[in-house]
Every structure is written in structure tokens, then in C-alpha cells.
PDB file of C-alpha atoms in Angstrom:
ATOM      1  CA  UNK A 601       0.000   0.000   0.000  1.00 61.00           C
ATOM      2  CA  UNK A 602       1.192   3.515  -0.824  1.00 68.00           C
ATOM      3  CA  UNK A 603       1.202   5.954   2.132  1.00 72.00           C
ATOM      4  CA  UNK A 604      -0.700   9.235   1.813  1.00 83.00           C
ATOM      5  CA  UNK A 605       1.473  12.287   1.060  1.00 92.00           C
ATOM      6  CA  UNK A 606       1.906  15.099   3.568  1.00 93.00           C
ATOM      7  CA  UNK A 607      -0.392  18.135   3.187  1.00 94.00           C
ATOM      8  CA  UNK A 608       2.337  20.139   1.397  1.00 96.00           C
ATOM      9  CA  UNK A 609       3.229  17.294  -0.955  1.00 97.00           C
ATOM     10  CA  UNK A 610       1.889  15.705  -4.140  1.00 97.00           C
ATOM     11  CA  UNK A 611       3.155  12.364  -5.426  1.00 96.00           C
ATOM     12  CA  UNK A 612       2.935  12.087  -9.218  1.00 97.00           C
ATOM     13  CA  UNK A 613       2.996   8.641 -10.789  1.00 97.00           C
ATOM     14  CA  UNK A 614       3.764   9.185 -14.474  1.00 98.00           C
ATOM     15  CA  UNK A 615       3.127   6.298 -16.870  1.00 98.00           C
ATOM     16  CA  UNK A 616       3.975   5.933 -20.530  1.00 98.00           C
ATOM     17  CA  UNK A 617       1.152   4.399 -22.571  1.00 98.00           C
ATOM     18  CA  UNK A 618       1.143   0.804 -23.841  1.00 98.00           C
ATOM     19  CA  UNK A 619       2.552  -0.120 -27.237  1.00 98.00           C
ATOM     20  CA  UNK A 620       0.909   0.532 -30.587  1.00 98.00           C
ATOM     21  CA  UNK A 621       1.718  -1.132 -33.901  1.00 98.00           C
ATOM     22  CA  UNK A 622       3.877   1.894 -34.768  1.00 98.00           C
ATOM     23  CA  UNK A 623       5.985   1.403 -31.627  1.00 97.00           C
ATOM     24  CA  UNK A 624       6.640  -2.238 -32.480  1.00 97.00           C
ATOM     25  CA  UNK A 625       7.266  -1.800 -36.218  1.00 97.00           C
ATOM     26  CA  UNK A 626      10.817  -2.471 -37.451  1.00 96.00           C
ATOM     27  CA  UNK A 627      11.992   0.135 -38.256  1.00 95.00           C
ATOM     28  CA  UNK A 628       9.620   1.958 -35.935  1.00 95.00           C
ATOM     29  CA  UNK A 629       7.051   4.357 -37.336  1.00 97.00           C
ATOM     30  CA  UNK A 630       7.038   7.872 -35.962  1.00 97.00           C
ATOM     31  CA  UNK A 631       3.776   8.718 -34.220  1.00 97.00           C
ATOM     32  CA  UNK A 632       3.505  12.100 -32.653  1.00 97.00           C
ATOM     33  CA  UNK A 633       0.261  13.924 -31.995  1.00 97.00           C
ATOM     34  CA  UNK A 634      -1.195  13.311 -35.462  1.00 95.00           C
ATOM     35  CA  UNK A 635      -1.150   9.528 -35.819  1.00 95.00           C
ATOM     36  CA  UNK A 636      -3.748   8.543 -33.232  1.00 97.00           C
ATOM     37  CA  UNK A 637      -3.448   4.757 -32.988  1.00 98.00           C
ATOM     38  CA  UNK A 638      -5.081   2.466 -30.461  1.00 98.00           C
ATOM     39  CA  UNK A 639      -3.081  -0.011 -28.403  1.00 98.00           C
ATOM     40  CA  UNK A 640      -2.054  -3.193 -30.191  1.00 98.00           C
ATOM     41  CA  UNK A 641      -2.489  -6.618 -28.543  1.00 98.00           C
ATOM     42  CA  UNK A 642       0.857  -6.382 -26.768  1.00 98.00           C
ATOM     43  CA  UNK A 643       0.054  -2.834 -25.679  1.00 98.00           C
ATOM     44  CA  UNK A 644      -3.233  -3.939 -24.136  1.00 98.00           C
ATOM     45  CA  UNK A 645      -1.379  -6.606 -22.160  1.00 98.00           C
ATOM     46  CA  UNK A 646       1.182  -4.049 -20.977  1.00 98.00           C
ATOM     47  CA  UNK A 647      -1.613  -1.703 -19.896  1.00 98.00           C
ATOM     48  CA  UNK A 648      -3.245  -4.509 -17.935  1.00 98.00           C
ATOM     49  CA  UNK A 649       0.053  -5.304 -16.224  1.00 98.00           C
ATOM     50  CA  UNK A 650       0.749  -1.726 -15.163  1.00 98.00           C
ATOM     51  CA  UNK A 651      -2.873  -1.437 -14.048  1.00 97.00           C
ATOM     52  CA  UNK A 652      -2.495  -4.533 -11.871  1.00 96.00           C
ATOM     53  CA  UNK A 653       0.702  -3.137 -10.353  1.00 96.00           C
ATOM     54  CA  UNK A 654      -0.833   0.248  -9.589  1.00 95.00           C
ATOM     55  CA  UNK A 655      -3.972  -1.400  -8.256  1.00 93.00           C
ATOM     56  CA  UNK A 656      -1.876  -3.143  -5.602  1.00 91.00           C
ATOM     57  CA  UNK A 657      -0.613   0.222  -4.370  1.00 87.00           C
ATOM     58  CA  UNK A 658      -4.099   1.511  -3.668  1.00 85.00           C
ATOM     59  CA  UNK A 659      -5.771  -1.480  -2.057  1.00 81.00           C
ATOM     60  CA  UNK A 660      -8.583  -0.352   0.287  1.00 74.00           C
ATOM     61  CA  UNK A 661      -7.977   3.309  -0.550  1.00 76.00           C
ATOM     62  CA  UNK A 662      -9.951   5.776  -2.674  1.00 73.00           C
ATOM     63  CA  UNK A 663      -8.607   5.900  -6.207  1.00 79.00           C
ATOM     64  CA  UNK A 664      -6.108   8.652  -7.001  1.00 93.00           C
ATOM     65  CA  UNK A 665      -7.060  11.314  -9.524  1.00 95.00           C
ATOM     66  CA  UNK A 666      -6.232   9.977 -12.973  1.00 97.00           C
ATOM     67  CA  UNK A 667      -5.155  12.102 -15.942  1.00 98.00           C
ATOM     68  CA  UNK A 668      -4.071  11.381 -19.504  1.00 98.00           C
ATOM     69  CA  UNK A 669      -3.415  13.007 -22.835  1.00 98.00           C
ATOM     70  CA  UNK A 670      -6.270  12.999 -25.343  1.00 98.00           C
ATOM     71  CA  UNK A 671      -4.605  10.504 -27.687  1.00 98.00           C
ATOM     72  CA  UNK A 672      -6.152   7.034 -27.864  1.00 98.00           C
ATOM     73  CA  UNK A 673      -3.083   5.115 -26.746  1.00 98.00           C
ATOM     74  CA  UNK A 674      -2.863   7.133 -23.535  1.00 98.00           C
ATOM     75  CA  UNK A 675      -6.605   7.176 -22.862  1.00 98.00           C
ATOM     76  CA  UNK A 676      -6.895   3.407 -23.369  1.00 98.00           C
ATOM     77  CA  UNK A 677      -4.001   2.792 -20.977  1.00 98.00           C
ATOM     78  CA  UNK A 678      -5.519   5.139 -18.407  1.00 98.00           C
ATOM     79  CA  UNK A 679      -8.898   3.397 -18.689  1.00 97.00           C
ATOM     80  CA  UNK A 680      -7.264   0.037 -17.936  1.00 97.00           C
ATOM     81  CA  UNK A 681      -5.739   1.593 -14.824  1.00 97.00           C
ATOM     82  CA  UNK A 682      -9.047   3.165 -13.822  1.00 95.00           C
ATOM     83  CA  UNK A 683     -10.899  -0.134 -14.126  1.00 93.00           C
ATOM     84  CA  UNK A 684      -8.324  -1.947 -12.026  1.00 92.00           C
ATOM     85  CA  UNK A 685      -8.323   0.733  -9.339  1.00 91.00           C
ATOM     86  CA  UNK A 686     -12.098   0.502  -9.039  1.00 87.00           C
ATOM     87  CA  UNK A 687     -11.930  -3.269  -8.669  1.00 83.00           C
ATOM     88  CA  UNK A 688      -9.320  -2.950  -5.914  1.00 71.00           C
ATOM     89  CA  UNK A 689     -11.390  -0.574  -3.812  1.00 64.00           C
ATOM     90  CA  UNK A 690     -14.022  -1.625  -1.308  1.00 57.00           C
ATOM     91  CA  UNK A 691     -17.494  -0.751  -2.596  1.00 53.00           C
ATOM     92  CA  UNK A 692     -17.989   1.766   0.190  1.00 42.00           C
ATOM     93  CA  UNK A 693     -15.096   3.831  -1.128  1.00 48.00           C
ATOM     94  CA  UNK A 694     -16.380   4.073  -4.713  1.00 45.00           C
ATOM     95  CA  UNK A 695     -16.933   7.657  -5.653  1.00 45.00           C
ATOM     96  CA  UNK A 696     -15.555   8.840  -2.320  1.00 42.00           C
ATOM     97  CA  UNK A 697     -13.339  11.490  -3.860  1.00 44.00           C
ATOM     98  CA  UNK A 698     -15.011  12.056  -7.214  1.00 43.00           C
ATOM     99  CA  UNK A 699     -11.997  10.767  -9.111  1.00 53.00           C
ATOM    100  CA  UNK A 700     -13.611   7.839 -10.897  1.00 77.00           C
ATOM    101  CA  UNK A 701     -13.104   9.290 -14.378  1.00 91.00           C
ATOM    102  CA  UNK A 702     -10.002   9.906 -16.469  1.00 96.00           C
ATOM    103  CA  UNK A 703      -9.431  13.632 -16.997  1.00 97.00           C
ATOM    104  CA  UNK A 704      -7.961  14.256 -20.444  1.00 98.00           C
ATOM    105  CA  UNK A 705      -5.541  17.171 -20.784  1.00 98.00           C
ATOM    106  CA  UNK A 706      -4.864  18.582 -24.246  1.00 95.00           C
ATOM    107  CA  UNK A 707      -1.341  19.797 -23.455  1.00 97.00           C
ATOM    108  CA  UNK A 708      -0.141  16.297 -22.535  1.00 98.00           C
ATOM    109  CA  UNK A 709      -0.122  15.179 -26.173  1.00 98.00           C
ATOM    110  CA  UNK A 710       3.015  13.667 -27.662  1.00 98.00           C
ATOM    111  CA  UNK A 711       5.578  15.787 -29.502  1.00 98.00           C
ATOM    112  CA  UNK A 712       4.530  17.164 -32.889  1.00 98.00           C
ATOM    113  CA  UNK A 713       6.822  15.288 -35.304  1.00 98.00           C
ATOM    114  CA  UNK A 714       5.877  17.516 -38.214  1.00 98.00           C
ATOM    115  CA  UNK A 715       6.453  16.152 -41.695  1.00 98.00           C
ATOM    116  CA  UNK A 716       7.805  12.901 -40.286  1.00 98.00           C
ATOM    117  CA  UNK A 717       4.419  11.846 -38.927  1.00 98.00           C
ATOM    118  CA  UNK A 718       3.590   8.278 -39.974  1.00 97.00           C
ATOM    119  CA  UNK A 719       6.947   7.704 -41.718  1.00 98.00           C
ATOM    120  CA  UNK A 720       9.288   4.923 -40.667  1.00 97.00           C
ATOM    121  CA  UNK A 721      12.696   5.804 -39.322  1.00 95.00           C
ATOM    122  CA  UNK A 722      14.685   4.446 -42.286  1.00 97.00           C
ATOM    123  CA  UNK A 723      12.611   6.577 -44.643  1.00 98.00           C
ATOM    124  CA  UNK A 724      13.404   9.656 -42.576  1.00 98.00           C
ATOM    125  CA  UNK A 725      17.086   8.800 -42.201  1.00 96.00           C
ATOM    126  CA  UNK A 726      17.725   8.142 -45.884  1.00 97.00           C
ATOM    127  CA  UNK A 727      15.299  10.547 -47.559  1.00 97.00           C
ATOM    128  CA  UNK A 728      15.410  13.601 -45.308  1.00 98.00           C
ATOM    129  CA  UNK A 729      19.138  13.561 -44.664  1.00 98.00           C
ATOM    130  CA  UNK A 730      19.863  17.175 -43.715  1.00 97.00           C
ATOM    131  CA  UNK A 731      16.908  17.592 -41.373  1.00 98.00           C
ATOM    132  CA  UNK A 732      17.598  14.200 -39.812  1.00 98.00           C
ATOM    133  CA  UNK A 733      21.232  15.086 -39.142  1.00 98.00           C
ATOM    134  CA  UNK A 734      20.253  18.370 -37.520  1.00 97.00           C
ATOM    135  CA  UNK A 735      17.758  16.494 -35.377  1.00 97.00           C
ATOM    136  CA  UNK A 736      20.409  13.975 -34.293  1.00 97.00           C
ATOM    137  CA  UNK A 737      22.957  16.711 -33.594  1.00 97.00           C
ATOM    138  CA  UNK A 738      20.671  18.931 -31.514  1.00 97.00           C
ATOM    139  CA  UNK A 739      16.981  18.098 -31.215  1.00 97.00           C
ATOM    140  CA  UNK A 740      16.635  20.777 -28.557  1.00 98.00           C
ATOM    141  CA  UNK A 741      17.319  23.441 -31.179  1.00 97.00           C
ATOM    142  CA  UNK A 742      16.215  21.878 -34.478  1.00 97.00           C
ATOM    143  CA  UNK A 743      13.777  19.183 -33.421  1.00 95.00           C
ATOM    144  CA  UNK A 744      11.297  17.642 -35.814  1.00 98.00           C
ATOM    145  CA  UNK A 745      11.033  19.549 -39.118  1.00 97.00           C
ATOM    146  CA  UNK A 746       7.752  21.494 -39.222  1.00 97.00           C
ATOM    147  CA  UNK A 747       7.075  20.169 -35.724  1.00 98.00           C
ATOM    148  CA  UNK A 748       8.366  20.768 -32.195  1.00 98.00           C
ATOM    149  CA  UNK A 749      11.813  20.925 -30.678  1.00 98.00           C
ATOM    150  CA  UNK A 750      12.600  19.097 -27.459  1.00 98.00           C
ATOM    151  CA  UNK A 751      12.850  22.507 -25.793  1.00 98.00           C
ATOM    152  CA  UNK A 752       9.312  23.361 -26.892  1.00 98.00           C
ATOM    153  CA  UNK A 753       8.012  20.075 -25.477  1.00 98.00           C
ATOM    154  CA  UNK A 754       9.701  20.638 -22.111  1.00 98.00           C
ATOM    155  CA  UNK A 755       8.359  24.198 -21.994  1.00 98.00           C
ATOM    156  CA  UNK A 756       4.856  22.948 -22.785  1.00 98.00           C
ATOM    157  CA  UNK A 757       4.663  20.163 -20.227  1.00 98.00           C
ATOM    158  CA  UNK A 758       6.509  21.578 -17.217  1.00 98.00           C
ATOM    159  CA  UNK A 759       3.769  24.019 -16.147  1.00 98.00           C
ATOM    160  CA  UNK A 760       1.115  21.330 -16.641  1.00 98.00           C
ATOM    161  CA  UNK A 761       2.766  18.922 -14.222  1.00 98.00           C
ATOM    162  CA  UNK A 762       3.468  21.691 -11.713  1.00 98.00           C
ATOM    163  CA  UNK A 763      -0.134  22.896 -11.891  1.00 98.00           C
ATOM    164  CA  UNK A 764      -1.489  19.374 -11.396  1.00 98.00           C
ATOM    165  CA  UNK A 765       0.782  18.954  -8.382  1.00 98.00           C
ATOM    166  CA  UNK A 766      -0.314  22.240  -6.800  1.00 98.00           C
ATOM    167  CA  UNK A 767      -3.961  21.372  -7.337  1.00 97.00           C
ATOM    168  CA  UNK A 768      -3.533  17.984  -5.642  1.00 97.00           C
ATOM    169  CA  UNK A 769      -1.481  18.656  -2.513  1.00 97.00           C
ATOM    170  CA  UNK A 770      -1.835  15.896   0.036  1.00 96.00           C
ATOM    171  CA  UNK A 771      -2.680  13.404  -2.698  1.00 95.00           C
ATOM    172  CA  UNK A 772      -1.146  10.951  -5.143  1.00 95.00           C
ATOM    173  CA  UNK A 773      -2.105  11.327  -8.803  1.00 97.00           C
ATOM    174  CA  UNK A 774      -1.517   9.155 -11.862  1.00 98.00           C
ATOM    175  CA  UNK A 775      -0.795  10.685 -15.271  1.00 98.00           C
ATOM    176  CA  UNK A 776      -0.564   8.677 -18.511  1.00 98.00           C
ATOM    177  CA  UNK A 777       1.501  10.403 -21.177  1.00 98.00           C
ATOM    178  CA  UNK A 778       4.087   9.829 -23.904  1.00 98.00           C
ATOM    179  CA  UNK A 779       7.678   8.882 -24.629  1.00 98.00           C
ATOM    180  CA  UNK A 780       9.289  12.089 -25.929  1.00 98.00           C
ATOM    181  CA  UNK A 781       7.178  14.256 -23.655  1.00 98.00           C
ATOM    182  CA  UNK A 782       8.354  12.404 -20.541  1.00 98.00           C
ATOM    183  CA  UNK A 783      11.987  12.154 -21.634  1.00 98.00           C
ATOM    184  CA  UNK A 784      12.088  15.891 -22.351  1.00 98.00           C
ATOM    185  CA  UNK A 785      10.601  16.701 -18.962  1.00 98.00           C
ATOM    186  CA  UNK A 786      12.930  14.389 -17.040  1.00 98.00           C
ATOM    187  CA  UNK A 787      15.985  15.782 -18.822  1.00 98.00           C
ATOM    188  CA  UNK A 788      15.035  19.255 -17.626  1.00 97.00           C
ATOM    189  CA  UNK A 789      14.326  18.088 -14.060  1.00 97.00           C
ATOM    190  CA  UNK A 790      17.636  16.269 -13.832  1.00 97.00           C
ATOM    191  CA  UNK A 791      19.670  19.117 -15.306  1.00 97.00           C
ATOM    192  CA  UNK A 792      20.600  17.100 -18.380  1.00 97.00           C
ATOM    193  CA  UNK A 793      21.051  19.192 -21.549  1.00 98.00           C
ATOM    194  CA  UNK A 794      17.871  18.783 -23.572  1.00 98.00           C
ATOM    195  CA  UNK A 795      19.876  17.810 -26.639  1.00 96.00           C
ATOM    196  CA  UNK A 796      20.894  14.685 -24.659  1.00 97.00           C
ATOM    197  CA  UNK A 797      17.326  13.600 -23.801  1.00 97.00           C
ATOM    198  CA  UNK A 798      17.833  10.310 -25.687  1.00 96.00           C
ATOM    199  CA  UNK A 799      19.915   9.038 -22.780  1.00 96.00           C
ATOM    200  CA  UNK A 800      16.716   8.713 -20.725  1.00 98.00           C
ATOM    201  CA  UNK A 801      14.590   5.664 -21.523  1.00 97.00           C
ATOM    202  CA  UNK A 802      10.794   5.517 -21.327  1.00 98.00           C
ATOM    203  CA  UNK A 803       9.596   2.020 -22.167  1.00 98.00           C
ATOM    204  CA  UNK A 804       5.949   1.283 -22.857  1.00 98.00           C
ATOM    205  CA  UNK A 805       3.940   1.242 -19.597  1.00 98.00           C
ATOM    206  CA  UNK A 806       6.929   2.158 -17.457  1.00 98.00           C
ATOM    207  CA  UNK A 807       6.270   3.834 -14.109  1.00 98.00           C
ATOM    208  CA  UNK A 808       7.974   7.027 -12.942  1.00 98.00           C
ATOM    209  CA  UNK A 809       7.516   8.601  -9.511  1.00 97.00           C
ATOM    210  CA  UNK A 810       7.960  12.299  -8.753  1.00 97.00           C
ATOM    211  CA  UNK A 811       7.395  14.193  -5.513  1.00 97.00           C
ATOM    212  CA  UNK A 812       6.295  17.840  -5.520  1.00 98.00           C
ATOM    213  CA  UNK A 813       6.988  19.448  -2.161  1.00 97.00           C
ATOM    214  CA  UNK A 814       7.033  23.132  -1.249  1.00 94.00           C
ATOM    215  CA  UNK A 815       7.155  24.137  -4.905  1.00 94.00           C
ATOM    216  CA  UNK A 816      10.010  21.824  -5.888  1.00 97.00           C
ATOM    217  CA  UNK A 817       9.721  18.715  -8.084  1.00 98.00           C
ATOM    218  CA  UNK A 818      11.992  15.801  -7.131  1.00 97.00           C
ATOM    219  CA  UNK A 819      12.568  12.625  -9.115  1.00 97.00           C
ATOM    220  CA  UNK A 820      12.273   9.363  -7.184  1.00 96.00           C
ATOM    221  CA  UNK A 821      11.968   6.674  -9.879  1.00 96.00           C
ATOM    222  CA  UNK A 822      12.413   6.672 -13.668  1.00 98.00           C
ATOM    223  CA  UNK A 823      11.427   3.973 -16.162  1.00 98.00           C
ATOM    224  CA  UNK A 824      10.514   1.201 -13.731  1.00 97.00           C
ATOM    225  CA  UNK A 825       9.387  -1.782 -15.838  1.00 97.00           C
ATOM    226  CA  UNK A 826       9.765  -4.798 -13.577  1.00 94.00           C
ATOM    227  CA  UNK A 827       5.976  -5.275 -13.635  1.00 96.00           C
ATOM    228  CA  UNK A 828       6.020  -5.820 -17.429  1.00 96.00           C
ATOM    229  CA  UNK A 829       6.411  -9.521 -18.235  1.00 91.00           C
TER     230      UNK A 829
END
């Protein structure tokens, strides 16, 4: 069971969504905020596994507030978590805190990959050589052509997470989001140059734990995947 945070503290459990066919393609297909795929069979299984794990943390407790991006892969993962949390609660606690629904937040969408949306990585690497090289050299400055830079993503998501934390002091919340979005945010939190964000992994349905206390966000766990089998 997860202990309740202190009144001046919010615990944020950040989860990457389960896999889609684009994630598992070889070479992988770029899906940003335009290619809105549902979870594939493996992704559904991953979502069920992370839901089971999180359900164990909240046995006999009201469900935490649950948030996600508006993209299908995140919403479907969040709904698996929501269903499991409801099953784990005693019936008397259902609806106790009004957090039985997934709140979708527009700004939590994945990075805009611009003209690379829906293209596989080999296509990009061999047929958009100059833009690809700039992206590899410094994605914080150049980013995805006609899309977002890593800096833009970090700037977009940081105030969202801080606002959610301030609005939920004394509580634990769960947020389902996306690979590049989470890696960009963690790079900033850890003081890693944003151009080096690739050094931070975010596997499908990994669990990350952050603690917001007295206006400061601290990282406790990144990319925990031991629950994925």
C-alpha cells in the first residue's frame, strides 16, 4: 500500500502508454500527436500489467485522480488503470473522492513530429538527410522539421505537471503520457542538456515517480518496468 502524502506534498505517478503497432514496427514508425493509434495486442497486455501493479498500491484506498493526454493510446491505458483501481477498492469507497473518471488534458499530447508523422525511421534517415542530421545533432534546437523541438516540449509540459501537483497537494495522482514528452521533462528536471534527452529511456507502460513538495519537483523513480512480463 502507498502511504498518503503530507499536506504540502503531491506524489505524481507518471506512466507511458502501452505499445501501438507503430511502436513495435521495425523500423519503428514515428507517431507524434497526429497519428492517433489504439493499443495493439501487446500494448493492451502491458496496460493490464501496469494497471495490476498500480492497483496493488491503492488497495482499500480511494482511487487517485487519474489524468491522460487525449490521444487514444494514452486514454486506453488510463482506462485500464481506472478499471483496475475501481476493482481494488471496497465498494464503500467508490466515488468517495469524485476521481472515478479519467481527466484528459490537451497539453499532454506527444511531440509534434511535423512532416515525419507516420513515416518509418529508415525513410526519414535516408530521404530527409539534412533535417535528420540536424535532429540527431541537436533536437533541442532543431527538433522535428515542421514540428516541435525538445525545448518546446519541455516548456509545454513543465507548467502542466506543476499545476497538477499544486492542485492535488496531500494526494497521489496518476498521469498517462508519452515517450518524448516524458523524456524531455525528465531531462530538464535532472539538469541534463535537452539535446541529450535520448539518454533517458521511457519504455511502454513504465512507471515514474515524482514528488512535488514546497514548490520543488523531485525525481524518485524513472522507467521502472519490472511489472512488465
